[in-house]
XYZ file of C-alpha atoms in Angstrom:
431
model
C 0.354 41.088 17.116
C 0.543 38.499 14.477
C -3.132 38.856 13.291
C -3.871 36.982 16.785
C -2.831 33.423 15.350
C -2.165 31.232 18.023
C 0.273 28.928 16.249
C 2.231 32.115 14.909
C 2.051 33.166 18.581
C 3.633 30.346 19.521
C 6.512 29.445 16.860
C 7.116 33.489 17.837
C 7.626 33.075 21.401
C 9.691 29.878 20.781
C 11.986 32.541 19.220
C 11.881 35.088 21.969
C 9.980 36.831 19.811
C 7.006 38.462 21.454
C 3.871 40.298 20.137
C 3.188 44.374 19.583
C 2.363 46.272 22.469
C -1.636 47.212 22.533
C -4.165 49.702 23.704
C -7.949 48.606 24.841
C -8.691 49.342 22.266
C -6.517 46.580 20.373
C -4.561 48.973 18.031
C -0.685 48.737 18.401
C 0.334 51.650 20.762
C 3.712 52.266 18.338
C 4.792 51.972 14.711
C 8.480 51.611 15.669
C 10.182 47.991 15.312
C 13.602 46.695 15.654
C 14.504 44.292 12.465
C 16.670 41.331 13.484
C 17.554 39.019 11.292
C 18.932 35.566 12.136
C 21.166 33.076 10.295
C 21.931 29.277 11.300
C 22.935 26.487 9.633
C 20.515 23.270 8.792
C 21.914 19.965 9.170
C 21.892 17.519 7.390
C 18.652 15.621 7.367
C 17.042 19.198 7.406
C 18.512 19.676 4.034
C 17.870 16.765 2.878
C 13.726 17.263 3.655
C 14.416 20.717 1.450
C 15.494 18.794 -1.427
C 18.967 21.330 -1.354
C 21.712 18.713 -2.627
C 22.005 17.453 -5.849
C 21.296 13.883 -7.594
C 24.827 12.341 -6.277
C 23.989 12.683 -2.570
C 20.440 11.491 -3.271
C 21.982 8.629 -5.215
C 23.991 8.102 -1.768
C 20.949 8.047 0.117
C 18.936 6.062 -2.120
C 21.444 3.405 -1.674
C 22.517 3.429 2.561
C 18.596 2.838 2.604
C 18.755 0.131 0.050
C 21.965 -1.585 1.658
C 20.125 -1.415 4.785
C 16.812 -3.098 3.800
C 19.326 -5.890 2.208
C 20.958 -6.068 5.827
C 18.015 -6.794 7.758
C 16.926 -9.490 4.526
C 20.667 -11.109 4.729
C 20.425 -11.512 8.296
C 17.039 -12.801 8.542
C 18.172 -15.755 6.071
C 21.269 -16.265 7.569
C 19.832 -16.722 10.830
C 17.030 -18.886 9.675
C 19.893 -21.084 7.665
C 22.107 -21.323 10.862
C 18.853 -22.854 12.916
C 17.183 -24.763 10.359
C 16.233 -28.369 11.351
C 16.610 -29.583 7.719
C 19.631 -32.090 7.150
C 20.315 -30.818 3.930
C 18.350 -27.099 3.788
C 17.541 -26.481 -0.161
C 20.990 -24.213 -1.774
C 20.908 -20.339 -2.070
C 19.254 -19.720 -5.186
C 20.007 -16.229 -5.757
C 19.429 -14.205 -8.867
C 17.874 -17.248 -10.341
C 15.269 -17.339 -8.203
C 14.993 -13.242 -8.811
C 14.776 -13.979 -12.806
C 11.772 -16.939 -12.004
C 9.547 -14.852 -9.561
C 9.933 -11.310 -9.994
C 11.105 -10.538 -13.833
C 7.926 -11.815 -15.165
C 5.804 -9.512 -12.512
C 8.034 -6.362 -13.729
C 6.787 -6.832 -17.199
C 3.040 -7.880 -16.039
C 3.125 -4.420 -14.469
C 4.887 -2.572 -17.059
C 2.584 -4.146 -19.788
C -0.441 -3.123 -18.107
C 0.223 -0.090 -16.741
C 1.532 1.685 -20.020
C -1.831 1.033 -22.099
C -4.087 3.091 -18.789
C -0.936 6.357 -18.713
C -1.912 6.665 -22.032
C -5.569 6.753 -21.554
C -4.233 9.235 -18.750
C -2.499 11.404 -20.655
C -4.809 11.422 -23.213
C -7.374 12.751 -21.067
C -5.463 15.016 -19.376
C -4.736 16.553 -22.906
C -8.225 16.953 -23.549
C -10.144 18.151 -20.771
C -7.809 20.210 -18.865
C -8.225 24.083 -18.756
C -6.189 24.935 -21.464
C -6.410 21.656 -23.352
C -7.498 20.126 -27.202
C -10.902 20.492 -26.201
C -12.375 23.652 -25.376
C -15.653 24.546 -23.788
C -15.410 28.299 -22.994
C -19.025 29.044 -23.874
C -20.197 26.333 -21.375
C -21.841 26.634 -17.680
C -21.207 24.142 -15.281
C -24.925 23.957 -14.478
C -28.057 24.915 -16.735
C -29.264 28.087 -14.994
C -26.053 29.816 -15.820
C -25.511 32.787 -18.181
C -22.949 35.086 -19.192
C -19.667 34.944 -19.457
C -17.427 32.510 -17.689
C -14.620 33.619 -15.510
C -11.156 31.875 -15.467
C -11.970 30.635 -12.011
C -14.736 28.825 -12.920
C -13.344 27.733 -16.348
C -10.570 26.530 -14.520
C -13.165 24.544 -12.233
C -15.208 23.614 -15.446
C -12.227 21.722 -16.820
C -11.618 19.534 -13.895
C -15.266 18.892 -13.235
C -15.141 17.161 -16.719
C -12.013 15.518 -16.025
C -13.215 13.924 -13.530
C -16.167 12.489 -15.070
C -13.697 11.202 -17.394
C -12.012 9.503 -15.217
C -14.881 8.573 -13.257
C -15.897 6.715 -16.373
C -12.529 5.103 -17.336
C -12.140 3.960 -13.273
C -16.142 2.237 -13.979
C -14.952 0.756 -17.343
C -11.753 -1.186 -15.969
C -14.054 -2.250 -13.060
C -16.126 -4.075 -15.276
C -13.773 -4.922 -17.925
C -11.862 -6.190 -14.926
C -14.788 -8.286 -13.083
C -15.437 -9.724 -16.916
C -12.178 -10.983 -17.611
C -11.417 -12.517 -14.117
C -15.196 -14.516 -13.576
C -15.066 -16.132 -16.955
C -18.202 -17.350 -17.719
C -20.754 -18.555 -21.207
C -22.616 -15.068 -22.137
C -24.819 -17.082 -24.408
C -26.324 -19.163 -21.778
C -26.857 -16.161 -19.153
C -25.643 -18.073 -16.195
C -26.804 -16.312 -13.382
C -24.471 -17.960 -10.975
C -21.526 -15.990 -13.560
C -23.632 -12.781 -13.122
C -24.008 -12.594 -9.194
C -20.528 -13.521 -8.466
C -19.161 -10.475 -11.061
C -21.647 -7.958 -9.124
C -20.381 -9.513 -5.874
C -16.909 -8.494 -6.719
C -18.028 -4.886 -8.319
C -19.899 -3.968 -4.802
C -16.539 -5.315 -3.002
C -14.337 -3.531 -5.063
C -16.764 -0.072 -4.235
C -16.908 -0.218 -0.490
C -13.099 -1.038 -0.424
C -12.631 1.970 -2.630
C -15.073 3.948 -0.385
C -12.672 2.823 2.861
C -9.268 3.582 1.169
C -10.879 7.228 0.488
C -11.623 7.550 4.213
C -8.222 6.510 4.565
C -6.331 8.870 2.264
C -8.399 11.651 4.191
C -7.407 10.170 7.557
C -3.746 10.672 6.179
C -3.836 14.335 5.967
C -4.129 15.163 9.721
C -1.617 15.924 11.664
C -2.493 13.017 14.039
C -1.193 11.068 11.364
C 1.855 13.429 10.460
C 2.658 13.093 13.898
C 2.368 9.188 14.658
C 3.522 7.582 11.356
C 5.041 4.976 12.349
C 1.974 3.407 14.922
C -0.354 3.944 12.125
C 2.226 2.112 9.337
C 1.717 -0.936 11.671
C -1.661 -0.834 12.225
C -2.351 -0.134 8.516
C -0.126 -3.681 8.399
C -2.014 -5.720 10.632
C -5.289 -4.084 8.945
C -3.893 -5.332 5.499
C -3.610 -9.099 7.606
C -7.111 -8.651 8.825
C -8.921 -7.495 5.768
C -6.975 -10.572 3.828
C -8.092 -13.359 6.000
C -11.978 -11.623 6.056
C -11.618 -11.640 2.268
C -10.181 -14.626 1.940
C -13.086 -16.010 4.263
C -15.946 -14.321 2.460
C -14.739 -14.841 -1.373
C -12.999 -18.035 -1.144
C -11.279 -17.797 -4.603
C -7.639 -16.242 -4.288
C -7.827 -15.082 -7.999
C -10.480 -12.691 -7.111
C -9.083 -11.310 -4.033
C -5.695 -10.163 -5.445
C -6.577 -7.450 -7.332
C -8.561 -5.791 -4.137
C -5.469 -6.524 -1.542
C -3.176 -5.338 -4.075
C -5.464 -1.774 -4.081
C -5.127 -1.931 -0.093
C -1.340 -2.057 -0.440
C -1.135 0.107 -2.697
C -2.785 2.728 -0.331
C -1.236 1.396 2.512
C 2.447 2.760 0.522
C 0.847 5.362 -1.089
C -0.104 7.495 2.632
C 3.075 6.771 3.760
C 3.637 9.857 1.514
C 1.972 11.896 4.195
C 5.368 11.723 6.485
C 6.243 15.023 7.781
C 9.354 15.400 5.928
C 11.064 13.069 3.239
C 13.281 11.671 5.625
C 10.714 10.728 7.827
C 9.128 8.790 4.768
C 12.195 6.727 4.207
C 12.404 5.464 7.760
C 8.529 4.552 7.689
C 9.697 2.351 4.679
C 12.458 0.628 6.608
C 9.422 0.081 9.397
C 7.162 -1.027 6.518
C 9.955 -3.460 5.226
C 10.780 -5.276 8.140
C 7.190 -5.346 8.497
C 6.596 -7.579 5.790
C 9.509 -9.740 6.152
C 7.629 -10.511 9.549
C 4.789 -10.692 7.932
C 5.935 -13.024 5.283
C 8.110 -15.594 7.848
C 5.995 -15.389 10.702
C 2.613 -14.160 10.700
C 1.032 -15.309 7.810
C 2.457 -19.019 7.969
C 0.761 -18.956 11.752
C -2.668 -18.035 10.438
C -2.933 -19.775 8.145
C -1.986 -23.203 10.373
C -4.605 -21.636 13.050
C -7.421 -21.664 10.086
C -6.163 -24.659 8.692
C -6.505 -26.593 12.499
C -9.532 -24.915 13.387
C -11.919 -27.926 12.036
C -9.911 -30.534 13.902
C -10.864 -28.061 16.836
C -14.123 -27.358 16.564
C -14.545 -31.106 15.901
C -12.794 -31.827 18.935
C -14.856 -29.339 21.275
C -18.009 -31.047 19.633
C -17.032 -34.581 20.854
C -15.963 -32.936 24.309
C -19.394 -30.975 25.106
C -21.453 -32.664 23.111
C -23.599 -35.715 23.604
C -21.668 -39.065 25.060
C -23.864 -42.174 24.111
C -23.717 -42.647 20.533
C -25.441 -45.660 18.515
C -22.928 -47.858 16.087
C -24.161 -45.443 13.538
C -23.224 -42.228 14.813
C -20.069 -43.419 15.820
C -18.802 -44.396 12.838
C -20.387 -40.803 11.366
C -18.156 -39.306 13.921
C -15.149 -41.006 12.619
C -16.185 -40.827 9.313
C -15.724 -36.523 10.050
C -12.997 -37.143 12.284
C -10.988 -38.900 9.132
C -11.958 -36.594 6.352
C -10.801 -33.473 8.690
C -7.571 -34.915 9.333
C -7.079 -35.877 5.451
C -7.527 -32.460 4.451
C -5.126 -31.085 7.711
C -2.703 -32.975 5.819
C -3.762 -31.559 1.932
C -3.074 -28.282 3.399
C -0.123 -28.562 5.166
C 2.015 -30.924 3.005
C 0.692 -30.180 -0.446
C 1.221 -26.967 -2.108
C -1.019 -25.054 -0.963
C 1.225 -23.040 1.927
C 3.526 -22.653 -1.045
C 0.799 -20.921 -3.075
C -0.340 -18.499 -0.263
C 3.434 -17.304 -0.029
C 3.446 -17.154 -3.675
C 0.284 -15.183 -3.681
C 1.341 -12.792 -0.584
C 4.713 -12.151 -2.351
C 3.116 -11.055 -5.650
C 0.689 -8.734 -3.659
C 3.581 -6.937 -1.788
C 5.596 -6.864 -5.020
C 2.919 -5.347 -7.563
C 1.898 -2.962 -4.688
C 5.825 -1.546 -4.404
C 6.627 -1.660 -8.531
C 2.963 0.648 -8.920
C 4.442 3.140 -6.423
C 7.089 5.272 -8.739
C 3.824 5.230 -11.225
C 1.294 6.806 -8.830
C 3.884 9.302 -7.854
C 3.694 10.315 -11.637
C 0.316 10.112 -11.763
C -0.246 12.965 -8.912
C 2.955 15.127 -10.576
C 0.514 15.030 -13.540
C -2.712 15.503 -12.087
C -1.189 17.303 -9.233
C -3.975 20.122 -9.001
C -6.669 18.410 -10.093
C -6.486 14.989 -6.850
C -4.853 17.796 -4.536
C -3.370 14.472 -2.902
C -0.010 15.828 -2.581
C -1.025 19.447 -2.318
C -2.872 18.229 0.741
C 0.445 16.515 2.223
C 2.440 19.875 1.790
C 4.532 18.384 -1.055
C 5.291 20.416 -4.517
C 5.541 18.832 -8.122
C 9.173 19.000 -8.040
C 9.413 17.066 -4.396
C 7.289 14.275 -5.963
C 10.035 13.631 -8.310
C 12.114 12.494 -5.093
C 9.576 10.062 -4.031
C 9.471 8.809 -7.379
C 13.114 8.327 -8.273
C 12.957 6.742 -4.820
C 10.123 4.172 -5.002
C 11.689 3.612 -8.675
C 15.243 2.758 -6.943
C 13.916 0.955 -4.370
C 12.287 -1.873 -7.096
C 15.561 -3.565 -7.191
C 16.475 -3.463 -3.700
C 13.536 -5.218 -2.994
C 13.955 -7.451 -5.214
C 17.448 -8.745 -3.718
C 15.288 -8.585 -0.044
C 12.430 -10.967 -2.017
C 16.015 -13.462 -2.458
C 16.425 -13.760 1.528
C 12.887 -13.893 2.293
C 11.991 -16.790 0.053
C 15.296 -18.592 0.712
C 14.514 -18.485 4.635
C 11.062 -19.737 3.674
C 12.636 -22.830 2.042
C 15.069 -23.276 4.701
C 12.423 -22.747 7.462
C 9.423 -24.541 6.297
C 11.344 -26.558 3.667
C 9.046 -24.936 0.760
C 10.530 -25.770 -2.727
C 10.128 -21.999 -3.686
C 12.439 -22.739 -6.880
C 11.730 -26.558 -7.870
């Protein structure tokens, strides 16, 4: 009978087990069952998604997955060093580079993110249900009387919550926009003023697309297809870069919004159906970025950087043939100043500071990760983002430990993925 669920109907008759006999009227013709109870073992990775072992075979796992993403770093770089057309390819820099790039991000993260847990905490302390602050006497709207329930007190408490943290989200926003666009308060520049508000409504909509995201992520459509949607989130993350890149033209300004995006981007990946699943999307979302990083983002950026020279060059093709003295040397005039900053582009340091700036957006994106999963272990009921991906307070402790452990292994995969860009472009990453 199974209450007529179709599902339960299903996983039931996957089991040879098959519904109550029934009248016409729909009442079960007999009260008499047969109880059968089944036993079989789980294997492995089935016990592993039930969290069953203890630290020491976690620890194991932890590290085959961090051995693995070194693999696929150590043989990108050795490939790239075996076909590099350099004569003498810059040396292996190793933890040296590790202690010039990515120590000083660790504690930029670190530093900043301990002042806003405290805020956190702090709040949480106050305003939950059964916090410092109590408001028992108080309605949730002003029509209401009585006394209040524990359901609704309970709902009371994280309705103010939330305005607190609506309010502490709005204050960093600004605090944020004020400190990056520095500008003279005592002379009002508007210039200063629109640019700050320009960033503000960017930073909204983006915030209003990563929530459509994050409730894209709880469907099973997504559950289901992880891995096609962790590459299309990628190449999303690509797009959105170069449109941001287009539109704000300052790279300053943008990082703080792609680092959000990759943030989420890790942060549904959460959504897997099972722990295990999660891990391998991370080995996809990896090797993603060390494509990403070699590849991709060095050929858009020589596409954008050529484009004048082509746009130029369809202009002299379609466009008008007899030219005076005048407008021919105007032509060459463009022609020369096109090529001169081609070569400002390609052989100054800029293409050094885009990999720079891609690297630290990847990097503060994965080092944020074991802090958001403490975030929802502490605010578990009141964002519902992990109740809403079927995973408990005490499995969020996994993905933390596991995001946490995964810092350094990235790290040593950051090594291999700036040495092949030295050996492959023949970018001075450490000089």
């Amino acid at each position: 009978y199974f209450g007529g669920s179709a599902k339960i109907l299903d996983d039931m008759k996957e089991r040879d087990i098959l519904p109550c006999e029934s009248d016409i009227n729909g009442a079960i013709k007999s009260d008499n069952y047969e109880l059968i109870i089944q036993y079989y073992p789980l294997g492995w990775f089935d016990l592993l998604n039930r969290f069953e072992f203890g630290g020491p075979v976690y620890f194991f796992f932890y590290t085959a997955i961090g051995l693995t993403i070194c693999l696929i770093g150590g043989s990108v770089y050795g490939i790239n060093r075996l076909l590099t057309k350099f004569r003498h390819p810059p040396p292996f820099q190793g933890w040296q580079l590790v202690a010039l790039v990515s120590r000083p991000q660790i504690e930029g993260v670190i530093l900043a993110v301990i002042p806003y847990m405290v805020v956190v905490s702090t709040i949480h302390t106050l305003f939950r249900h059964d916090g410092v602050l109590q408001f028992d006497s108080l309605h949730k709207n002003w029509m209401g009387s009585g006394s209040i329930g524990d359901v609704e007190e309970v709902e009371n408490a994280m309705g103010r919550m939330g305005s607190a943290f609506l309010v502490l989200g709005s204050y960093i926003t600004l605090k944020g926009s004020s400190s990056i666009i520095i500008g003279d308060e005592t002379s009002k520049n508007d210039h200063v003023v629109a640019k700050r508000a320009h960033f503000i409504w960017a930073s909204l909509c983006l915030q209003a697309m990563i929530l459509c995201l994050l409730e894209f992520s709880y469907s099973d459509s997504y559950k289901n297809d992880i891995y096609r949607y962790v590459v299309m989130f990628k190449f999303g993350q690509i797009a959105f870069d170069v449109i941001l890149s287009h539109v704000i033209r300052d790279k300053l300004l943008i990082a703080p919004l792609l680092v959000l995006i990759q943030m989420s981007e890790i942060l549904v990946t959460i959504g897997a159906r099972d722990f295990v699943e999660f891990t391998l999307s991370f080995l996809v979302k990896i090797s993603l970025i060390v494509v990403q990083r070699l590849f991709i983002y060095p050929f858009i950026h020589t596409i954008l950087t050529l484009l004048p020279r082509w746009n130029l060059l369809a202009r002299h093709s379609f466009g008008r043939k007899a030219l005076t003295r005048k407008e021919k040397k105007q032509r060459e005039a463009r022609w020369k100043k096109v090529n001169e900053n081609i070569e400002l582009q390609t052989e100054g340091v800029e293409p050094l500071v885009d990999s720079i700036t891609i690297y630290s957006v990847e990097k503060t994106g994965g080092i944020l990760l074991p802090f958001m999963c403490l975030f929802l272990m502490l605010l578990y009921r009141e964002t519902e983002i992990a109740m809403n991906y079927n995973i408990n307070q005490h499995e969020l402790l996994y993905y933390g430990t596991f995001a946490f452990y995964m810092i350094i292994w990235t790290c040593i995969v950051d090594i291999f993925v700036l040495s092949s860009q030295e050996v492959l472009y023949g970018w001075r990453v450490y000089d």
